[in-house]
XYZ file of C-alpha atoms in Angstrom:
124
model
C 92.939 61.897 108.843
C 90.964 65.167 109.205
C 89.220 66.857 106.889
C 91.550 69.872 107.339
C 94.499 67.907 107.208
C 92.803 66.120 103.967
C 92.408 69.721 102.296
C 96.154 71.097 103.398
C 97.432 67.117 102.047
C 96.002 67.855 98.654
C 97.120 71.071 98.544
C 100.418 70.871 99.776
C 100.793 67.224 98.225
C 101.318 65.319 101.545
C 100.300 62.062 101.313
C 99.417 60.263 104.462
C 101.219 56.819 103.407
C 104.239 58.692 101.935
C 107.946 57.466 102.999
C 109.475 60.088 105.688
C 111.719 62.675 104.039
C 115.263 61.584 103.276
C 117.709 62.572 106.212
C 119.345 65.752 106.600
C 123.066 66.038 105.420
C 124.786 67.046 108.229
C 125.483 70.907 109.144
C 127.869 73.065 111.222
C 126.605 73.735 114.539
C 126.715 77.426 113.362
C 124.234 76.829 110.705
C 122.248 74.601 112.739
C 120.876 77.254 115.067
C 120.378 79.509 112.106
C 116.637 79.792 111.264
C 115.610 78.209 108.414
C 112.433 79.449 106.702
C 110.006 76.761 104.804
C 109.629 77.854 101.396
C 106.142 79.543 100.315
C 103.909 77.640 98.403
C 101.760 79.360 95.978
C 98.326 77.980 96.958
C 96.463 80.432 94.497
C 98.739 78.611 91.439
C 98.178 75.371 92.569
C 94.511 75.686 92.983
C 93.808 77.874 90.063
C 95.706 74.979 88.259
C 93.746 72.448 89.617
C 90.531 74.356 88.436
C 91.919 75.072 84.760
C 92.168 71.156 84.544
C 88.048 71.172 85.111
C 85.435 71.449 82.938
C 83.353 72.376 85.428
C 85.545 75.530 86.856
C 84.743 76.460 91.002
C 84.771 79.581 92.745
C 87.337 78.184 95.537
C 88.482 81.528 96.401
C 84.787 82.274 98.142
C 83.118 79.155 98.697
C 84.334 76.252 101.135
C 82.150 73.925 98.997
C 83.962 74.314 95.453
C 87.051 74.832 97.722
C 86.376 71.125 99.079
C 85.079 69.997 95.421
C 88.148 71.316 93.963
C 90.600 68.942 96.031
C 88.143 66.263 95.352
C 86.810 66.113 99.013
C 83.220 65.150 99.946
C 81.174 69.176 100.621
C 78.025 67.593 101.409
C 76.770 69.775 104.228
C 77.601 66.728 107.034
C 81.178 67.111 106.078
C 81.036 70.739 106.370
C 79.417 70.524 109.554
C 82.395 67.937 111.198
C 85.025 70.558 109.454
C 83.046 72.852 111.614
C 83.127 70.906 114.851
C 87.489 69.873 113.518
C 88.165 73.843 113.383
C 85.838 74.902 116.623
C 82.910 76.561 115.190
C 80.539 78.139 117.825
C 77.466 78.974 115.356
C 74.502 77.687 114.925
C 75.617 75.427 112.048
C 72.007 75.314 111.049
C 72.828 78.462 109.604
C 74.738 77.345 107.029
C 75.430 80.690 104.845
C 77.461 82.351 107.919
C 79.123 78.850 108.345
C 80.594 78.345 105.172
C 81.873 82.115 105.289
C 83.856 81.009 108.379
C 84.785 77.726 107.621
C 86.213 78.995 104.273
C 88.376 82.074 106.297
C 89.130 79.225 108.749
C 90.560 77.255 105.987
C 92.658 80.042 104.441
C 94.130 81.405 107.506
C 95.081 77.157 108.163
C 96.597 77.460 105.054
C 98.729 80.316 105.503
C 99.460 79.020 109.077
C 100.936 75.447 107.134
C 103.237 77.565 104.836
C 100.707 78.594 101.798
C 101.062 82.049 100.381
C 97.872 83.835 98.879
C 97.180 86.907 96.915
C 96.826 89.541 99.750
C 92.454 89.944 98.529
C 92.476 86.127 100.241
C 94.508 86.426 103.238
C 92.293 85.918 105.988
């Protein structure tokens, strides 16, 4: 699995071995072709929950390391670097400051792209 998809699994609680989802119950055809929104997920609540069960508490709403720390992923800067490759960074990834700044809006805009909902100071 990707890194990204490892970050949005913890978050979002999708685990790759889990069962598929239980079948649909049958609808009308009417209510079929009616749009059907995913529910938000409150990714702020879930993280900052994550981090009040730390001793060590993480900034993850700046920093793509304690972001990656706090969903227990590897944020050695190798893994950062292949996130960067995953996500199409064009930097020079030996500059790592102005690579973490994108990987980590890269990240939140992924998240709100998979159904998370932030506070509007996060949204990408």
């Amino acid at each position: 699995m990707s890194i990204l998809g490892n970050i949005l699994g913890k978050i979002f609680k999708r685990d790759k071995d889990a069962p598929a989802a239980p079948a649909q119950p049958q609808v009308t055809p009417a209510a079929a072709t009616a749009p059907q929104p995913a529910p938000a997920v409150d990714v702020a609540g879930i993280l900052d929950f994550m981090n009040d069960q730390r001793d060590q508490k993480l900034n993850w709403r700046t920093s793509i390391v304690d972001l990656m720390k706090l969903v227990g992923l590897e944020s050695s800067l190798a893994e950062r670097k292949e996130l960067a490759d995953e996500l199409g960074y064009t930097g020079d990834k030996s500059d790592s400051a102005s690579m973490n700044i994108w990987l980590h809006k890269q990240v939140l805009q992924k998240i709100v792209d998979n159904g998370g909902q932030l506070p509007r100071d996060l949204t990408p």
